[in-house]
Coordinates of C-alpha atoms in Angstrom, one line a residue:
M2 CA 54.2 -98.8 -8.9
Q3 CA 53.5 -95.1 -9.7
R4 CA 51.6 -94.5 -12.9
N5 CA 52.8 -92.3 -15.7
R6 CA 50.4 -90.0 -17.5
L7 CA 47.9 -92.0 -19.6
T8 CA 47.9 -92.0 -23.4
T9 CA 45.5 -89.8 -25.3
T10 CA 43.6 -92.7 -26.7
A11 CA 42.1 -95.1 -24.3
V12 CA 42.2 -98.8 -25.2
A13 CA 38.7 -100.3 -25.2
L14 CA 38.0 -103.6 -23.5
T15 CA 35.7 -105.9 -25.4
A16 CA 35.6 -108.9 -23.1
A17 CA 37.2 -110.8 -20.3
L18 CA 37.3 -114.2 -18.8
G19 CA 38.0 -115.8 -15.4
L20 CA 37.7 -118.9 -13.3
A21 CA 37.2 -120.6 -10.0
A22 CA 37.8 -119.5 -6.5
C23 CA 41.3 -119.1 -5.2
G24 CA 43.2 -122.4 -4.7
A25 CA 46.7 -123.2 -3.5
G26 CA 49.0 -120.3 -2.6
N27 CA 51.4 -118.9 -5.1
D28 CA 55.1 -118.5 -4.5
A29 CA 55.5 -114.8 -4.6
S30 CA 53.9 -111.5 -3.6
T31 CA 55.8 -109.4 -6.1
A32 CA 57.8 -110.1 -9.2
T33 CA 59.9 -108.3 -11.8
A34 CA 59.8 -110.0 -15.1
G35 CA 63.4 -109.5 -15.9
A36 CA 66.7 -111.3 -15.8
A37 CA 68.0 -109.4 -12.7
S38 CA 65.0 -109.9 -10.3
T39 CA 63.1 -112.8 -8.9
P40 CA 60.2 -113.0 -6.5
A41 CA 61.4 -112.8 -2.9
A42 CA 59.4 -115.8 -1.8
T43 CA 59.9 -118.0 -4.8
A44 CA 60.8 -121.5 -3.6
A45 CA 63.5 -123.1 -5.6
A46 CA 63.8 -126.8 -5.8
S47 CA 66.6 -128.4 -3.7
S48 CA 69.8 -128.8 -5.6
G49 CA 70.3 -132.1 -3.8
S50 CA 73.5 -133.9 -3.1
T51 CA 73.2 -135.8 -6.4
P52 CA 71.5 -135.3 -9.7
A53 CA 69.1 -138.0 -8.8
A54 CA 68.0 -136.1 -5.7
A55 CA 67.5 -132.9 -7.6
A56 CA 65.4 -134.6 -10.2
S57 CA 62.8 -135.6 -7.7
S58 CA 62.4 -132.3 -5.9
T59 CA 59.7 -129.7 -6.4
S60 CA 58.8 -126.4 -4.7
N61 CA 55.0 -126.7 -4.4
A62 CA 53.2 -129.5 -2.6
S63 CA 50.2 -129.6 -4.9
G64 CA 52.4 -130.1 -7.9
A65 CA 54.9 -132.4 -6.4
S66 CA 53.1 -135.6 -7.3
T67 CA 52.7 -134.7 -11.0
S68 CA 56.3 -133.4 -11.3
S69 CA 58.0 -136.2 -9.5
A70 CA 55.8 -138.8 -11.2
L71 CA 56.9 -137.6 -14.6
L72 CA 60.6 -137.7 -13.7
A73 CA 60.5 -140.8 -11.5
D74 CA 61.1 -143.4 -14.2
N75 CA 64.1 -141.7 -15.7
A76 CA 67.3 -143.6 -15.6
K77 CA 69.4 -142.6 -12.6
A78 CA 72.3 -140.4 -13.5
H79 CA 75.7 -142.0 -12.9
A80 CA 77.6 -139.1 -11.3
E81 CA 78.2 -138.3 -7.6
E82 CA 79.4 -135.0 -6.2
G83 CA 82.8 -136.5 -5.1
D84 CA 83.7 -137.8 -8.5
P85 CA 86.1 -135.0 -9.4
A86 CA 88.1 -135.3 -6.1
Y87 CA 91.4 -137.1 -6.3
D88 CA 94.6 -137.7 -4.3
A89 CA 97.4 -135.5 -5.7
E90 CA 99.9 -138.0 -4.5
D91 CA 98.5 -140.8 -6.6
V92 CA 98.5 -139.4 -10.1
V93 CA 100.2 -139.9 -13.5
K94 CA 101.5 -136.6 -14.8
V95 CA 101.3 -136.2 -18.6
T96 CA 103.1 -133.3 -20.2
L97 CA 101.8 -132.4 -23.7
Q98 CA 104.2 -131.0 -26.2
D99 CA 104.3 -131.2 -30.0
G100 CA 106.5 -134.1 -30.9
A101 CA 107.8 -134.5 -27.3
S102 CA 104.9 -135.4 -25.0
S103 CA 105.9 -137.4 -21.9
A104 CA 104.4 -139.1 -18.8
S105 CA 105.7 -139.5 -15.3
T106 CA 105.2 -143.3 -15.7
Q107 CA 104.5 -145.6 -18.6
T108 CA 101.8 -147.4 -16.7
G109 CA 98.5 -146.8 -18.4
V110 CA 99.9 -144.3 -20.9
Q111 CA 101.2 -144.8 -24.4
I112 CA 102.6 -142.0 -26.6
D113 CA 102.8 -142.3 -30.3
G114 CA 103.8 -139.0 -31.9
D115 CA 101.1 -136.5 -30.9
T116 CA 98.6 -139.2 -29.9
V117 CA 98.5 -139.8 -26.2
T118 CA 96.5 -142.9 -25.3
I119 CA 95.3 -143.7 -21.7
S120 CA 94.5 -147.4 -21.3
A121 CA 93.9 -148.0 -17.6
P122 CA 91.8 -146.6 -14.8
G123 CA 93.4 -144.0 -12.6
T124 CA 94.0 -140.3 -12.3
Y125 CA 96.0 -138.5 -15.0
V126 CA 97.0 -134.8 -14.8
L127 CA 97.4 -133.3 -18.3
S128 CA 99.2 -130.0 -18.9
G129 CA 100.8 -128.4 -21.9
T130 CA 99.8 -128.0 -25.6
L131 CA 99.2 -130.1 -28.7
T132 CA 98.6 -128.0 -31.7
D133 CA 97.6 -131.0 -33.9
G134 CA 97.2 -134.0 -31.7
T135 CA 94.7 -136.0 -29.7
I136 CA 94.1 -137.5 -26.3
V137 CA 92.5 -141.0 -26.5
V138 CA 91.0 -143.0 -23.6
N139 CA 90.7 -146.7 -24.3
S140 CA 90.3 -148.5 -21.0
A141 CA 88.6 -151.9 -21.0
D142 CA 89.1 -152.4 -17.2
E143 CA 86.6 -151.7 -14.5
G144 CA 87.3 -148.4 -12.7
R145 CA 87.1 -144.7 -13.3
V146 CA 89.4 -142.8 -15.6
R147 CA 89.9 -139.3 -14.3
L148 CA 91.5 -136.7 -16.5
V149 CA 92.6 -133.6 -14.7
L150 CA 93.1 -130.7 -17.1
D151 CA 95.8 -128.4 -15.7
N152 CA 96.2 -125.6 -18.3
A153 CA 95.9 -128.2 -21.1
A154 CA 95.2 -127.1 -24.7
V155 CA 94.6 -129.7 -27.5
T156 CA 93.7 -129.1 -31.1
N157 CA 93.1 -132.0 -33.6
S158 CA 92.6 -131.1 -37.2
Q159 CA 91.5 -134.6 -38.1
G160 CA 89.0 -135.4 -35.4
A161 CA 88.2 -135.1 -31.6
A162 CA 90.7 -133.4 -29.4
L163 CA 89.6 -135.7 -26.6
N164 CA 88.2 -139.1 -27.7
I165 CA 87.0 -141.4 -25.0
V166 CA 86.7 -144.7 -26.9
A167 CA 86.0 -146.9 -23.9
A168 CA 85.9 -146.5 -20.1
D169 CA 83.9 -147.8 -17.2
E170 CA 83.3 -144.1 -16.5
A171 CA 85.3 -141.0 -17.5
V172 CA 85.6 -137.8 -15.4
V173 CA 87.1 -134.6 -16.7
V174 CA 88.3 -132.4 -13.9
L175 CA 89.0 -128.7 -14.5
E176 CA 91.8 -127.8 -12.1
E177 CA 91.2 -124.7 -10.0
G178 CA 92.6 -121.5 -11.5
T179 CA 93.3 -123.1 -14.9
T180 CA 92.1 -122.4 -18.4
N181 CA 91.9 -125.4 -20.8
S182 CA 90.8 -125.7 -24.4
L183 CA 89.8 -128.5 -26.8
A184 CA 89.1 -128.0 -30.5
D185 CA 88.6 -130.2 -33.5
G186 CA 89.1 -129.6 -37.2
T187 CA 86.7 -128.6 -39.9
G188 CA 85.1 -131.1 -42.3
Y189 CA 86.5 -134.4 -41.1
D190 CA 84.5 -137.6 -41.8
T191 CA 81.9 -138.5 -39.1
S192 CA 79.8 -140.9 -41.3
A193 CA 80.8 -144.2 -39.6
E194 CA 78.6 -145.6 -36.8
D195 CA 79.8 -144.2 -33.5
A196 CA 82.4 -142.1 -35.2
P197 CA 83.7 -139.3 -33.0
N198 CA 81.8 -136.2 -34.0
A199 CA 82.6 -133.7 -31.3
A200 CA 85.7 -131.9 -30.0
L201 CA 85.2 -133.7 -26.7
F202 CA 83.6 -137.1 -27.5
S203 CA 82.8 -140.1 -25.3
M204 CA 81.4 -143.5 -25.8
A205 CA 81.2 -143.9 -22.0
D206 CA 79.4 -142.1 -19.2
L207 CA 81.1 -138.7 -18.9
T208 CA 81.3 -136.3 -15.9
I209 CA 82.7 -132.8 -16.0
G210 CA 83.6 -131.1 -12.7
G211 CA 86.1 -129.0 -10.8
S212 CA 86.4 -125.2 -10.6
G213 CA 88.6 -124.3 -13.6
T214 CA 87.6 -123.3 -17.1
L215 CA 87.2 -125.4 -20.2
K216 CA 86.7 -123.8 -23.7
V217 CA 85.4 -126.3 -26.3
T218 CA 85.1 -125.6 -30.0
G219 CA 83.4 -128.1 -32.3
N220 CA 84.2 -126.9 -35.8
T221 CA 82.6 -129.9 -37.7
N222 CA 79.7 -131.1 -35.6
D223 CA 79.1 -131.0 -31.8
G224 CA 81.1 -129.4 -29.1
I225 CA 80.7 -132.0 -26.3
A226 CA 79.0 -135.3 -26.9
S227 CA 78.5 -138.5 -25.0
K228 CA 76.9 -141.6 -26.4
D229 CA 75.9 -142.5 -22.8
G230 CA 75.1 -140.1 -20.0
L231 CA 76.7 -136.7 -19.5
V232 CA 76.7 -134.8 -16.2
I233 CA 78.2 -131.4 -15.4
L234 CA 78.9 -130.9 -11.7
G235 CA 81.0 -127.7 -11.8
G236 CA 83.5 -125.5 -13.6
T237 CA 83.2 -122.9 -16.2
V238 CA 82.3 -124.6 -19.5
D239 CA 82.2 -122.5 -22.7
V240 CA 81.1 -124.3 -25.8
T241 CA 80.9 -123.1 -29.4
A242 CA 79.7 -125.7 -32.0
A243 CA 78.8 -125.9 -35.6
D244 CA 75.9 -128.3 -34.8
D245 CA 74.7 -129.2 -31.3
G246 CA 76.5 -127.6 -28.3
I247 CA 76.3 -130.2 -25.6
R248 CA 74.7 -133.6 -26.2
G249 CA 74.2 -136.6 -23.8
K250 CA 72.5 -139.4 -25.6
D251 CA 71.0 -141.1 -22.6
Y252 CA 70.7 -138.0 -20.5
L253 CA 72.2 -134.6 -19.9
V254 CA 72.3 -133.2 -16.4
V255 CA 73.7 -129.8 -15.3
Q256 CA 74.1 -129.9 -11.6
G257 CA 76.4 -126.9 -11.1
G258 CA 79.0 -124.6 -12.6
T259 CA 78.7 -122.0 -15.3
V260 CA 77.8 -123.3 -18.8
T261 CA 77.7 -121.1 -21.9
V262 CA 76.7 -122.6 -25.3
T263 CA 76.7 -121.0 -28.7
A264 CA 75.4 -123.6 -31.2
G265 CA 74.5 -123.7 -34.9
D266 CA 71.7 -126.2 -34.1
D267 CA 70.4 -127.3 -30.7
G268 CA 72.2 -125.8 -27.6
L269 CA 71.6 -128.7 -25.2
K270 CA 70.4 -132.1 -26.4
S271 CA 69.5 -135.6 -25.4
D272 CA 68.3 -137.8 -28.2
N273 CA 67.9 -141.4 -27.1
E274 CA 64.5 -142.6 -28.2
D275 CA 64.7 -146.2 -27.1
D276 CA 62.3 -145.8 -24.2
D277 CA 60.9 -143.2 -21.8
T278 CA 63.6 -143.7 -19.2
V279 CA 66.3 -142.0 -21.3
G280 CA 66.7 -139.1 -23.6
Y281 CA 66.1 -136.6 -20.8
I282 CA 67.6 -133.3 -19.8
L283 CA 67.8 -132.1 -16.2
L284 CA 68.9 -128.6 -15.3
A285 CA 69.2 -128.7 -11.5
G286 CA 71.8 -126.1 -10.6
G287 CA 74.5 -123.8 -11.7
T288 CA 74.1 -121.1 -14.4
T289 CA 73.3 -122.1 -18.0
T290 CA 73.2 -119.7 -21.0
V291 CA 72.4 -120.8 -24.5
D292 CA 72.4 -119.1 -27.9
A293 CA 71.1 -121.7 -30.4
G294 CA 70.3 -121.8 -34.1
D295 CA 67.5 -124.3 -33.4
D296 CA 66.2 -125.4 -30.0
G297 CA 67.7 -124.0 -26.9
A298 CA 67.3 -127.4 -25.2
H299 CA 65.8 -130.4 -26.9
A300 CA 65.0 -133.7 -25.2
E301 CA 63.4 -136.7 -26.8
G302 CA 62.3 -137.6 -23.3
D303 CA 61.6 -135.3 -20.3
L304 CA 63.1 -131.8 -20.0
A305 CA 63.1 -130.5 -16.4
V306 CA 64.4 -127.3 -14.7
T307 CA 64.5 -127.9 -10.9
G308 CA 67.1 -125.3 -9.8
G309 CA 69.8 -122.9 -10.9
S310 CA 69.6 -120.2 -13.6
V311 CA 68.7 -121.0 -17.2
T312 CA 68.8 -118.3 -19.9
I313 CA 68.0 -119.0 -23.5
T314 CA 69.0 -115.8 -25.3
K315 CA 68.2 -117.0 -28.8
S316 CA 66.4 -120.1 -30.2
N317 CA 63.8 -121.4 -32.6
E318 CA 62.0 -123.2 -29.8
G319 CA 63.3 -122.6 -26.3
L320 CA 62.8 -125.7 -24.1
E321 CA 61.3 -128.7 -25.9
G322 CA 60.7 -132.3 -24.6
A323 CA 58.1 -135.1 -24.5
N324 CA 57.2 -133.7 -21.1
V325 CA 58.5 -130.3 -19.8
V326 CA 58.7 -129.6 -16.1
I327 CA 59.5 -126.3 -14.4
A328 CA 59.8 -127.0 -10.7
G329 CA 62.3 -124.4 -9.4
G330 CA 65.1 -122.1 -10.3
T331 CA 65.0 -119.0 -12.5
S332 CA 64.4 -119.4 -16.3
S333 CA 64.4 -116.8 -19.0
V334 CA 63.5 -118.0 -22.6
T335 CA 63.6 -116.1 -25.8
A336 CA 62.3 -118.0 -28.9
S337 CA 61.4 -117.1 -32.4
D338 CA 58.8 -119.9 -32.3
D339 CA 57.4 -121.6 -29.2
G340 CA 58.9 -120.7 -25.8
L341 CA 58.2 -124.0 -24.1
N342 CA 57.0 -126.9 -26.2
A343 CA 55.8 -130.3 -24.7
T344 CA 55.3 -132.8 -27.5
Q345 CA 55.4 -136.5 -27.9
G346 CA 55.7 -136.1 -31.7
S347 CA 52.5 -137.9 -32.4
S348 CA 48.9 -138.0 -31.3
S349 CA 47.7 -140.7 -28.9
G350 CA 45.5 -143.0 -30.9
G351 CA 43.9 -140.1 -32.8
G352 CA 42.6 -138.7 -29.5
G353 CA 39.9 -136.1 -29.2
M354 CA 40.3 -132.4 -29.8
G355 CA 41.9 -130.4 -27.0
G356 CA 41.5 -126.8 -26.1
G357 CA 43.8 -125.7 -28.9
G358 CA 41.8 -127.5 -31.5
M359 CA 44.4 -130.2 -32.1
A360 CA 44.8 -133.9 -31.1
N361 CA 46.1 -134.6 -27.5
D362 CA 49.3 -136.5 -27.9
G363 CA 49.7 -137.3 -24.2
S364 CA 52.6 -134.9 -23.4
Q365 CA 52.5 -132.8 -20.3
L366 CA 53.8 -129.3 -19.5
V367 CA 54.0 -128.9 -15.7
I368 CA 54.9 -125.8 -13.8
S369 CA 55.1 -126.3 -10.0
G370 CA 57.7 -123.7 -8.9
G371 CA 60.4 -121.3 -9.8
T372 CA 60.3 -118.2 -11.9
L373 CA 59.8 -118.4 -15.6
V374 CA 59.9 -115.5 -18.1
V375 CA 59.1 -116.3 -21.8
D376 CA 59.4 -114.1 -24.9
S377 CA 58.1 -115.9 -27.9
G378 CA 57.3 -115.3 -31.5
G379 CA 55.1 -118.4 -31.6
D380 CA 53.2 -119.9 -28.7
G381 CA 54.5 -118.9 -25.3
L382 CA 53.6 -122.1 -23.4
D383 CA 52.7 -124.9 -25.8
S384 CA 51.6 -128.4 -24.9
N385 CA 50.4 -130.9 -27.4
G386 CA 48.9 -132.6 -24.3
Q387 CA 47.9 -131.1 -21.0
T388 CA 49.3 -128.1 -19.1
T389 CA 49.3 -128.2 -15.3
I390 CA 50.3 -125.2 -13.2
S391 CA 50.4 -125.5 -9.4
G392 CA 53.1 -123.0 -8.3
G393 CA 55.8 -120.5 -9.2
T394 CA 55.6 -117.2 -11.1
T395 CA 55.3 -117.3 -14.9
V396 CA 55.3 -114.3 -17.2
V397 CA 54.8 -114.7 -20.9
Y398 CA 55.4 -112.1 -23.6
G399 CA 53.7 -114.0 -26.4
P400 CA 53.1 -113.7 -30.1
T401 CA 51.9 -110.6 -31.9
M402 CA 50.4 -112.6 -34.8
N403 CA 47.0 -114.3 -34.5
G404 CA 48.1 -117.7 -35.6
N405 CA 49.6 -118.4 -32.2
G406 CA 48.8 -117.7 -28.6
S407 CA 50.6 -117.0 -25.3
L408 CA 49.0 -120.1 -23.9
D409 CA 48.3 -123.2 -26.1
S410 CA 47.3 -126.6 -24.8
N411 CA 45.6 -129.4 -26.8
G412 CA 44.6 -131.2 -23.6
G413 CA 43.5 -128.1 -21.6
I414 CA 45.1 -126.0 -18.9
D415 CA 44.6 -126.9 -15.2
V416 CA 45.7 -124.3 -12.7
T417 CA 45.7 -125.0 -9.0
G418 CA 48.2 -122.5 -7.7
G419 CA 50.9 -120.1 -8.7
T420 CA 50.9 -116.8 -10.5
V421 CA 50.6 -116.5 -14.3
L422 CA 50.6 -113.4 -16.5
A423 CA 50.4 -114.2 -20.2
A424 CA 50.0 -111.5 -22.9
G425 CA 49.8 -112.0 -26.6
S426 CA 47.7 -111.9 -29.7
G427 CA 44.0 -112.6 -29.5
G428 CA 43.2 -114.9 -32.4
M429 CA 44.3 -118.1 -30.7
A430 CA 44.1 -116.9 -27.1
E431 CA 43.4 -119.7 -24.5
A432 CA 42.6 -119.7 -20.8
P433 CA 42.5 -122.2 -18.0
D434 CA 39.9 -124.9 -17.8
T435 CA 36.7 -124.5 -15.7
S436 CA 38.0 -127.3 -13.5
S437 CA 40.9 -125.1 -12.3
T438 CA 40.8 -124.1 -8.6
Q439 CA 43.0 -121.0 -9.0
G440 CA 41.2 -117.8 -9.9
W441 CA 41.9 -116.0 -13.2
V442 CA 40.7 -113.4 -15.6
Q443 CA 41.2 -112.9 -19.3
L444 CA 41.2 -109.5 -20.9
G445 CA 40.4 -109.0 -24.6
F446 CA 41.2 -105.6 -26.1
S447 CA 39.5 -104.3 -29.3
S448 CA 42.9 -102.8 -30.4
N449 CA 46.4 -103.5 -29.3
V450 CA 47.9 -102.4 -26.0
T451 CA 51.2 -101.0 -27.2
A452 CA 54.6 -101.6 -25.7
G453 CA 55.2 -99.3 -22.8
Q454 CA 51.5 -99.0 -21.8
T455 CA 50.6 -100.5 -18.4
V456 CA 47.4 -102.5 -17.7
Q457 CA 46.2 -102.9 -14.2
I458 CA 43.6 -105.2 -12.7
V459 CA 41.8 -103.6 -9.8
S460 CA 39.5 -104.8 -7.1
G461 CA 37.8 -101.9 -5.3
D462 CA 40.7 -99.7 -4.2
T463 CA 43.3 -102.5 -4.5
V464 CA 45.5 -103.0 -7.5
V465 CA 45.7 -106.8 -7.9
A466 CA 48.3 -106.8 -10.7
S467 CA 50.2 -104.4 -12.9
F468 CA 51.8 -105.3 -16.2
T469 CA 53.9 -103.2 -18.6
A470 CA 54.6 -105.0 -21.8
K471 CA 57.7 -105.0 -24.0
K472 CA 55.7 -105.5 -27.2
D473 CA 52.1 -105.1 -28.4
Y474 CA 49.4 -107.5 -27.3
S475 CA 45.6 -107.7 -27.5
N476 CA 44.8 -110.5 -25.0
L477 CA 46.0 -110.9 -21.4
V478 CA 45.4 -113.8 -19.0
F479 CA 46.1 -113.3 -15.3
V480 CA 46.0 -116.1 -12.7
G481 CA 46.5 -115.4 -9.0
D482 CA 45.5 -115.9 -5.5
D483 CA 43.5 -112.6 -5.4
I484 CA 41.2 -113.5 -8.3
T485 CA 37.8 -115.0 -7.3
S486 CA 35.4 -116.6 -9.8
G487 CA 32.3 -114.4 -10.4
Q488 CA 33.8 -111.2 -9.0
S489 CA 34.0 -108.1 -11.1
Y490 CA 37.4 -106.4 -11.6
D491 CA 38.1 -102.9 -13.1
V492 CA 40.7 -102.5 -15.8
Y493 CA 42.9 -99.4 -16.0
V494 CA 45.3 -98.5 -18.8
G495 CA 48.0 -95.8 -18.7
S496 CA 51.3 -95.0 -20.3
G497 CA 54.5 -96.5 -19.0
S498 CA 58.2 -96.7 -19.8
L499 CA 60.5 -99.7 -20.3
G500 CA 63.6 -100.0 -18.3
S501 CA 67.1 -99.6 -19.8
D502 CA 67.3 -103.4 -20.1
Q503 CA 64.2 -103.4 -22.3
L504 CA 62.5 -106.0 -20.1
A505 CA 59.0 -105.0 -19.0
T506 CA 57.7 -105.4 -15.5
F507 CA 55.0 -107.3 -13.7
S508 CA 54.0 -106.9 -10.1
L509 CA 51.2 -107.9 -7.7
G510 CA 50.1 -104.5 -6.6
G511 CA 50.8 -100.9 -7.7
S512 CA 49.0 -97.5 -8.0
T513 CA 46.4 -96.3 -10.5
D514 CA 47.8 -92.7 -10.4
G515 CA 47.8 -91.3 -13.9
A516 CA 45.8 -94.2 -15.3
T517 CA 42.3 -94.3 -16.8
K518 CA 39.6 -96.9 -16.2
V519 CA 38.6 -98.5 -19.5
G520 CA 36.2 -101.2 -18.4
S521 CA 35.4 -104.0 -16.1
V522 CA 35.6 -107.8 -16.4
T523 CA 34.1 -110.7 -14.6
A524 CA 36.2 -113.6 -13.5
G525 CA 34.8 -116.8 -14.9
Q526 CA 33.7 -115.5 -18.2
A527 CA 35.5 -116.1 -21.5
T528 CA 35.4 -114.6 -25.0
G529 CA 37.4 -114.6 -28.2
G530 CA 40.2 -116.7 -29.5
M531 CA 40.3 -120.3 -28.3
G532 CA 39.3 -119.3 -24.8
G533 CA 35.7 -120.5 -24.4
P534 CA 34.9 -122.4 -21.2
R535 CA 35.4 -126.2 -21.3

């Protein structure tokens, strides 16, 4: 990119660090670190025909074994792509109306005032409005209960608007071209074990699909909650919740559709702690946007992004799980604390000290593909165990305070491929391990590089990388194919300007016009922060 006129005060380089010779190829030749652009050659993981297929896919061969191994033991998701399909000639039509609801047949449907109970497998098409009523599913028989919402609106001041007490499997179908809504009341009692605590609540495996729209408002607790597994295959799902937005206890899978969540606590959640096969979140397709009061997505087990688009616009910690895998798709994470956080919640037998000076708890943060942009107030990429990067393009706008770093890993950082640009404060700055096979450099500045300035890493007459930050930083780590251990690189600094979207830019290449050389660094040498060689 063309350089703007440099600032009047040059930023002095005090040190730099780098590592081994170039390893596996990265996924992109250029990248824009913003919501609207992705690297042209980024390989997204296959969306697959089922959630199970998507879970096992990765976009970089060198990272596939690690990514797939972490996810392989997860319980298989129950849903299949064809679950929302139904025969329009073989349905029970239920018309909702205050005090006068009706059904086309009494088989499998009981109506008591404004409570409509479905007690047998089959397909039920619901339309109309209940201003203070509820839909109950209580089917003890084997077989799928399919609820087709066809411009249905249900509000229940005393509890869940849709309460699935029992079913072999429940499927909510959003009919094409329709807008549907479910809302519960405020302050009802949810203290009993397995009490419904969401506007859409299910004790059974729950699937949501179709192409219509569903608006869910959880005024007391959660928006959508399943005590088993929860899979979203399609539709436009808009959730607002006082507590968690969408929760699947055993697992939460987003395979398609457009999901928007505004939550007072966690946006997406899976909280089964029984064993390491459950409690996972898989974002494999579709478009997901989350505004959360606490974590954007929180999994007691694994949290994986393998495809689609994921945007965390507001959170305390962005993506958190016992293991965190980014294997494809496009992710943008904004967090007041850690952007990505892999944590088991405890150290492994009081294990030794890792690169971040803390105990290694055995968790893993794995990036093998896709595009990831993180803006964090705390650590950018934080692993209480090991961090492994083998592909993809990762850009981190890290912390400005010295108590955190753009990269933080108790078990060390192993980089074998991909492109990483991580900028943040210098006090806790960390860089890849000496065992890494992908080359990298670390730049330490005696004073902050300010927002809008551009730093370039140059080899001879070639600009290897250009970065214009959206906020101040004093330490920068760059990992890429064009960095070779032991080689010297010049560093240029000049003024720049942010785009109208206020997202800064990163590219592999550029021009030094209007910039000033402020120093040189050697790949393979470290200084400052927590970044000494290991």
